[in-house]
């Protein structure tokens, strides 16, 4: 039984050491040095090449090295393969802190005062009055973010795929309720998984539905956002500002228009970083569960794509 690590775009030395310590006796290889592909049953993946999946005749499990699974070409996987992801309460707490911090930064106009300080300008203004925060996606992360915002005095609205009732949250669901939901959001947080249904969802029609004081915070995936529509919505004052942690292409190209846009605040995909310790514990537990023929943890629904 062999585990293949195909985690691209990062230095994997600590990850490989931690996996070997947690899974003694298991052969662990790092892509592209995959050895005999017929021996590989379990792949730990992050932005793995799509061509990999058809080369593994005995693949049983693909484990994402993060909360999202969009870096795994689900449609290229054989039908009986299970796909799992990392679910970590500490990751959700980090996300909640990030979102609260950025909502408050906009509410208190911190960006404006940082810029005014550079110019030695003294122009006091009352904090923005908007208090309604809408969260697209009320899953593992969205629900923790919602609770944190409620505890800090915000009115929280949520939008999800299926109908649900969460105490204290004004709930909307399905495409038909999306515009109505957006019309009530002073702050709109995207915490959706990236799927065929959610790609490009942050677009002109959504921005048109939002109030003109509305602020977009995208912490999900860059491909949720139609970039030109955002710039247009900001330039025509359809919405007021945006905070972006994720981008269609990362790192963001140095000549991208977002870098210097006065109404855009950016961070380099740091809203909630996967903890190596938690991730390795979950990967090892799933690898061992597979060996024993037991159920795996945090598997996604392949039909839904999340
Ligand atoms: P979950 O799978 O737990 O939750 C997904 C939520 O989105 C659910 O509420 C689901 O609805 C809703 N949803 C999915 N599809 C649709 C749809 N078509 N229409 C409406 N609602 C939909 O995901 P997590 O909360 O764990 O993570 C969300 C995303 O956050 C990840 O996929 C990843 O992209 C991103 N992320 C970003 C990080 C960062 O650092 N920036 C760090 C970690 C994750 P329902 O409840 O009805 O099923
Ligand atoms: C994740 C991420 O999905 O870091 O875990 O974006």
Coordinates of C-alpha atoms and ligand atoms in Angstrom, one line a residue:
X1 CA 0.0 0.0 0.0
X2 CA 1.6 3.2 -1.1
X3 CA 0.8 6.9 -0.5
X4 CA 1.7 9.4 -3.2
X5 CA 2.1 13.0 -2.2
X6 CA 1.3 15.3 -5.1
X7 CA 1.2 18.7 -3.4
X8 CA 2.5 21.3 -5.8
X9 CA 3.6 24.9 -5.4
X10 CA 5.1 24.6 -1.9
X11 CA 8.1 23.3 0.0
X12 CA 7.0 19.8 1.2
X13 CA 10.0 18.8 3.3
X14 CA 8.2 19.3 6.7
X15 CA 5.1 17.6 5.3
X16 CA 7.1 14.5 4.1
X17 CA 8.9 14.2 7.4
X18 CA 5.7 14.5 9.4
X19 CA 3.9 11.9 7.2
X20 CA 6.8 9.4 7.5
X21 CA 6.7 9.8 11.3
X22 CA 3.0 9.3 11.5
X23 CA 2.8 6.4 9.1
X24 CA 5.8 4.1 9.8
X25 CA 5.8 1.1 7.6
X26 CA 3.9 2.8 4.8
X27 CA 5.7 3.5 1.5
X28 CA 5.4 7.3 0.9
X29 CA 6.5 8.8 -2.4
X30 CA 6.6 12.3 -3.6
X31 CA 5.4 13.2 -7.1
X32 CA 6.9 13.2 -9.8
X33 CA 9.0 10.4 -8.3
X34 CA 6.0 8.1 -8.1
X35 CA 7.7 4.8 -8.8
X36 CA 5.4 1.9 -9.9
X37 CA 2.0 3.6 -10.4
X38 CA 0.1 0.4 -9.9
X39 CA 1.1 0.4 -6.2
X40 CA -0.5 3.7 -5.4
X41 CA -3.9 3.5 -3.7
X42 CA -3.9 6.8 -1.8
X43 CA -2.9 10.2 -3.1
X44 CA -2.5 13.4 -1.0
X45 CA -3.2 16.2 -3.5
X46 CA -3.1 19.9 -3.9
X47 CA -3.3 21.4 -7.4
X48 CA -2.4 18.0 -8.8
X49 CA -2.1 17.7 -12.6
X50 CA -5.3 16.3 -14.2
X51 CA -3.4 13.8 -16.2
X52 CA -2.3 12.0 -13.0
X53 CA -5.6 10.3 -12.2
X54 CA -5.8 8.1 -15.3
X55 CA -2.3 6.8 -14.7
X56 CA -3.2 5.2 -11.3
X57 CA -5.1 1.9 -12.0
X58 CA -5.5 1.0 -8.3
X59 CA -6.4 4.4 -6.9
X60 CA -8.9 4.3 -4.0
X61 CA -8.7 7.6 -2.1
X62 CA -7.7 11.2 -3.0
X63 CA -7.2 13.3 0.1
X64 CA -7.0 17.1 -0.4
X65 CA -4.3 18.9 1.5
X66 CA -6.8 21.6 2.5
X67 CA -10.5 22.4 3.0
X68 CA -11.2 22.9 -0.7
X69 CA -11.1 20.2 -3.3
X70 CA -11.2 22.4 -6.4
X71 CA -7.5 21.6 -7.1
X72 CA -8.5 18.0 -7.8
X73 CA -10.1 17.4 -11.3
X74 CA -13.1 15.4 -9.9
X75 CA -14.5 14.7 -13.3
X76 CA -11.2 12.9 -14.3
X77 CA -11.4 10.5 -11.3
X78 CA -12.7 6.9 -11.7
X79 CA -16.2 6.7 -10.2
X80 CA -15.4 4.5 -7.2
X81 CA -12.6 6.8 -5.8
X82 CA -13.4 8.6 -2.5
X83 CA -12.3 12.2 -2.1
X84 CA -11.7 13.6 1.4
X85 CA -10.7 17.1 2.7
X86 CA -9.3 18.6 5.8
X87 CA -11.9 19.9 8.3
X88 CA -10.3 21.7 11.2
X89 CA -12.0 23.8 13.9
X90 CA -8.9 25.9 14.3
X91 CA -9.0 26.8 10.6
X92 CA -12.6 27.9 11.0
X93 CA -11.6 30.1 14.0
X94 CA -8.8 31.7 11.9
X95 CA -11.3 32.3 9.1
X96 CA -13.8 33.9 11.5
X97 CA -11.1 36.2 12.9
X98 CA -10.0 37.2 9.4
X99 CA -13.5 38.0 8.3
X100 CA -14.4 39.9 11.5
X101 CA -11.2 41.9 11.2
X102 CA -11.8 42.9 7.6
X103 CA -15.5 43.8 8.2
X104 CA -14.4 46.0 11.1
X105 CA -11.6 47.6 9.1
X106 CA -14.2 48.6 6.5
X107 CA -16.7 49.7 9.1
X108 CA -14.1 51.9 10.9
X109 CA -12.7 53.2 7.6
X110 CA -9.2 52.1 8.5
X111 CA -8.0 52.0 4.9
X112 CA -9.1 55.6 4.4
X113 CA -7.3 56.8 7.5
X114 CA -4.1 54.9 6.6
X115 CA -4.2 56.7 3.2
X116 CA -4.9 60.1 4.9
X117 CA -2.1 59.6 7.3
X118 CA 0.3 59.3 4.3
X119 CA -0.9 62.7 3.2
X120 CA -1.1 64.3 6.7
X121 CA -4.9 64.8 6.3
X122 CA -7.2 65.3 9.3
X123 CA -10.7 64.4 8.1
X124 CA -12.8 62.7 10.8
X125 CA -15.9 60.8 9.8
X126 CA -18.3 58.6 11.7
X127 CA -17.9 54.8 11.3
X128 CA -20.1 53.3 8.6
X129 CA -23.6 52.4 10.0
X130 CA -24.2 49.2 8.0
X131 CA -24.5 46.2 10.3
X132 CA -25.8 43.4 8.1
X133 CA -23.3 40.7 7.0
X134 CA -24.4 38.1 4.5
X135 CA -22.4 34.8 4.1
X136 CA -22.5 32.9 0.9
X137 CA -22.0 29.3 2.0
X138 CA -22.9 28.2 5.6
X139 CA -20.7 25.1 5.8
X140 CA -17.8 24.2 8.2
X141 CA -16.3 27.7 7.9
X142 CA -19.4 29.8 7.1
X143 CA -21.2 28.8 10.3
X144 CA -18.3 29.6 12.6
X145 CA -17.8 32.9 10.8
X146 CA -21.6 33.6 11.3
X147 CA -21.4 32.9 15.1
X148 CA -18.3 35.1 15.5
X149 CA -20.0 38.0 13.7
X150 CA -23.3 37.6 15.7
X151 CA -21.3 37.7 19.0
X152 CA -19.8 40.9 17.8
X153 CA -23.1 42.6 17.3
X154 CA -23.6 42.1 13.6
X155 CA -26.9 41.0 12.0
X156 CA -26.1 37.8 10.0
X157 CA -27.8 36.5 6.9
X158 CA -26.8 33.3 5.1
X159 CA -27.2 31.7 1.7
X160 CA -26.8 28.0 1.0
X161 CA -27.8 25.4 -1.5
X162 CA -30.2 23.5 0.7
X163 CA -32.9 24.9 3.0
X164 CA -31.8 25.1 6.7
X165 CA -32.7 26.8 9.9
X166 CA -29.8 28.2 12.1
X167 CA -30.9 30.1 15.2
X168 CA -30.3 33.9 14.8
X169 CA -29.4 33.7 11.0
X170 CA -31.8 35.0 8.4
X171 CA -31.6 32.2 5.9
X172 CA -31.8 32.2 2.1
X173 CA -31.2 29.3 -0.3
X174 CA -31.1 28.5 -3.9
X175 CA -30.5 30.7 -7.0
X176 CA -34.0 32.2 -6.9
X177 CA -33.3 33.8 -3.5
X178 CA -29.7 35.0 -4.3
X179 CA -30.6 38.6 -5.4
X180 CA -33.0 39.1 -2.5
X181 CA -30.2 37.9 -0.1
X182 CA -27.6 40.2 -1.7
X183 CA -29.9 43.2 -1.5
X184 CA -29.7 43.0 2.4
X185 CA -25.9 42.7 2.6
X186 CA -23.8 45.7 3.8
X187 CA -21.0 43.1 3.8
X188 CA -21.1 40.1 1.6
X189 CA -18.7 37.3 2.4
X190 CA -18.0 34.5 -0.1
X191 CA -17.3 31.1 1.6
X192 CA -18.6 28.8 -1.1
X193 CA -16.7 25.8 -2.4
X194 CA -15.7 26.3 -6.1
X195 CA -18.0 24.1 -8.2
X196 CA -19.6 24.3 -11.7
X197 CA -22.6 25.9 -9.9
X198 CA -20.6 28.6 -8.0
X199 CA -17.9 29.5 -10.5
X200 CA -18.3 33.2 -11.5
X201 CA -21.1 33.8 -8.9
X202 CA -19.6 37.1 -7.8
X203 CA -20.6 39.0 -10.9
X204 CA -22.4 42.0 -12.3
X205 CA -25.9 40.8 -11.5
X206 CA -24.9 40.1 -7.9
X207 CA -23.2 43.5 -7.5
X208 CA -26.3 45.2 -9.0
X209 CA -28.4 43.6 -6.3
X210 CA -26.2 44.8 -3.5
X211 CA -26.7 48.2 -1.8
X212 CA -24.2 50.9 -2.9
X213 CA -22.5 50.9 0.5
X214 CA -21.9 47.1 0.1
X215 CA -18.5 45.6 0.6
X216 CA -17.4 42.3 -0.9
X217 CA -15.1 40.0 1.0
X218 CA -13.9 37.0 -1.1
X219 CA -12.1 34.3 1.0
X220 CA -13.2 31.3 -1.0
X221 CA -11.7 31.0 -4.5
X222 CA -10.6 33.5 -7.1
X223 CA -12.7 31.8 -9.8
X224 CA -15.8 32.7 -7.9
X225 CA -15.2 36.3 -9.0
X226 CA -15.7 37.8 -12.4
X227 CA -12.8 40.3 -12.1
X228 CA -13.9 42.8 -14.8
X229 CA -17.4 43.0 -13.2
X230 CA -15.9 43.8 -9.9
X231 CA -13.7 46.6 -11.2
X232 CA -16.7 48.0 -13.1
X233 CA -18.9 47.8 -10.0
X234 CA -16.4 49.6 -7.9
X235 CA -15.6 52.3 -10.5
X236 CA -19.3 53.0 -11.1
X237 CA -20.0 53.0 -7.3
X238 CA -22.4 50.1 -7.6
X239 CA -20.6 48.7 -4.5
X240 CA -18.2 50.5 -2.2
X241 CA -15.2 48.3 -1.7
X242 CA -13.7 44.8 -1.8
X243 CA -11.3 42.6 0.2
X244 CA -9.8 39.8 -1.7
X245 CA -7.7 36.9 -0.2
X246 CA -8.0 34.6 -3.2
X247 CA -7.3 35.1 -6.9
X248 CA -7.9 33.2 -10.2
X249 CA -4.2 33.0 -10.7
X250 CA -1.9 32.9 -7.6
X251 CA 0.4 34.6 -7.0
X252 CA -1.3 37.6 -8.6
X253 CA 0.5 38.9 -11.6
X254 CA 2.5 42.0 -10.9
X255 CA 0.7 44.0 -13.6
X256 CA -2.8 43.1 -12.4
X257 CA -5.2 46.0 -12.0
X258 CA -6.2 44.9 -8.5
X259 CA -2.8 45.8 -7.0
X260 CA -3.4 49.6 -7.3
X261 CA -7.1 49.8 -7.2
X262 CA -8.0 52.3 -4.4
X263 CA -11.1 50.4 -3.3
X264 CA -9.5 46.9 -3.2
X265 CA -7.7 45.5 -0.2
X266 CA -5.7 42.4 -0.9
X267 CA -4.1 39.6 1.2
X268 CA -2.0 36.7 -0.3
X269 CA -4.4 33.7 0.4
X270 CA -3.8 33.7 4.2
X271 CA -7.3 34.0 5.6
X272 CA -7.0 30.5 7.2
X273 CA -3.9 28.4 6.7
X274 CA -3.9 24.6 7.0
X275 CA -2.2 23.4 10.1
X276 CA 0.4 20.8 9.2
X277 CA -0.2 18.9 12.5
X278 CA -3.9 18.7 12.1
X279 CA -3.7 17.8 8.4
X280 CA -1.1 15.1 8.9
X281 CA -3.2 13.6 11.8
X282 CA -6.3 13.5 9.5
X283 CA -4.4 12.1 6.5
X284 CA -2.8 9.4 8.6
X285 CA -6.2 8.5 10.1
X286 CA -7.8 8.2 6.7
X287 CA -4.9 6.2 5.3
X288 CA -5.2 3.8 8.3
X289 CA -9.0 3.6 7.9
X290 CA -8.6 2.7 4.2
X291 CA -6.1 -0.1 5.2
X292 CA -8.6 -1.5 7.7
X293 CA -11.6 -1.1 5.3
X294 CA -13.2 1.4 7.7
X295 CA -15.2 4.5 6.8
X296 CA -13.0 7.6 6.0
X297 CA -13.6 11.0 7.5
X298 CA -14.6 14.2 5.7
X299 CA -15.4 12.7 2.3
X300 CA -17.2 14.9 -0.2
X301 CA -20.2 14.1 -2.3
X302 CA -18.7 13.7 -5.8
X303 CA -22.0 14.6 -7.5
X304 CA -22.2 17.9 -5.7
X305 CA -18.5 18.6 -6.0
X306 CA -18.0 19.5 -2.3
Ligands
LIG1 P1 -18.3 23.3 3.2 O1 -18.4 22.3 2.1 O2 -18.4 22.9 4.6 O3 -19.6 24.3 3.0 C1 -20.0 24.7 1.7 C2 -21.3 25.6 1.9 O4 -21.5 26.2 0.6 C3 -22.5 24.9 2.3 O5 -23.3 25.6 3.2 C4 -23.2 24.6 1.0 O6 -24.6 24.6 1.1 C5 -22.9 25.9 0.2 N1 -23.0 25.7 -1.2 C6 -22.3 24.8 -2.0 N2 -22.7 24.9 -3.3 C7 -23.7 25.8 -3.3 C8 -24.6 26.3 -4.3 N3 -24.5 25.9 -5.6 N4 -25.5 27.3 -4.0 C9 -25.6 27.7 -2.7 N5 -24.8 27.2 -1.7 C10 -23.9 26.3 -2.0 O7 -17.1 24.2 2.9 P2 -16.1 25.0 3.9 O8 -17.0 25.9 4.8 O9 -15.3 24.0 4.7 O10 -15.1 25.8 3.0 C11 -15.6 26.7 2.0 C12 -14.5 27.1 1.1 O11 -13.6 28.0 1.7 C13 -13.5 26.0 0.6 O12 -14.1 25.2 -0.4 C14 -12.3 26.8 0.1 O13 -12.5 27.2 -1.2 C15 -12.4 28.1 1.0 N6 -11.2 28.2 1.9 C16 -10.5 29.3 1.8 C17 -9.4 29.4 2.7 C18 -8.5 30.6 2.6 O14 -7.5 30.7 3.3 N7 -8.9 31.7 1.9 C19 -9.1 28.4 3.7 C20 -10.0 27.3 3.7 C21 -11.0 27.2 2.8 P3 -25.4 23.4 1.9 O15 -25.2 23.7 3.3 O16 -26.8 23.6 1.5 O17 -24.8 22.1 1.4
LIG2 C1 -8.0 25.5 1.7 C2 -7.2 26.8 1.5 O1 -8.9 25.2 0.9 O2 -6.2 27.0 2.2 O3 -7.7 24.8 2.7 O4 -7.7 27.6 0.7

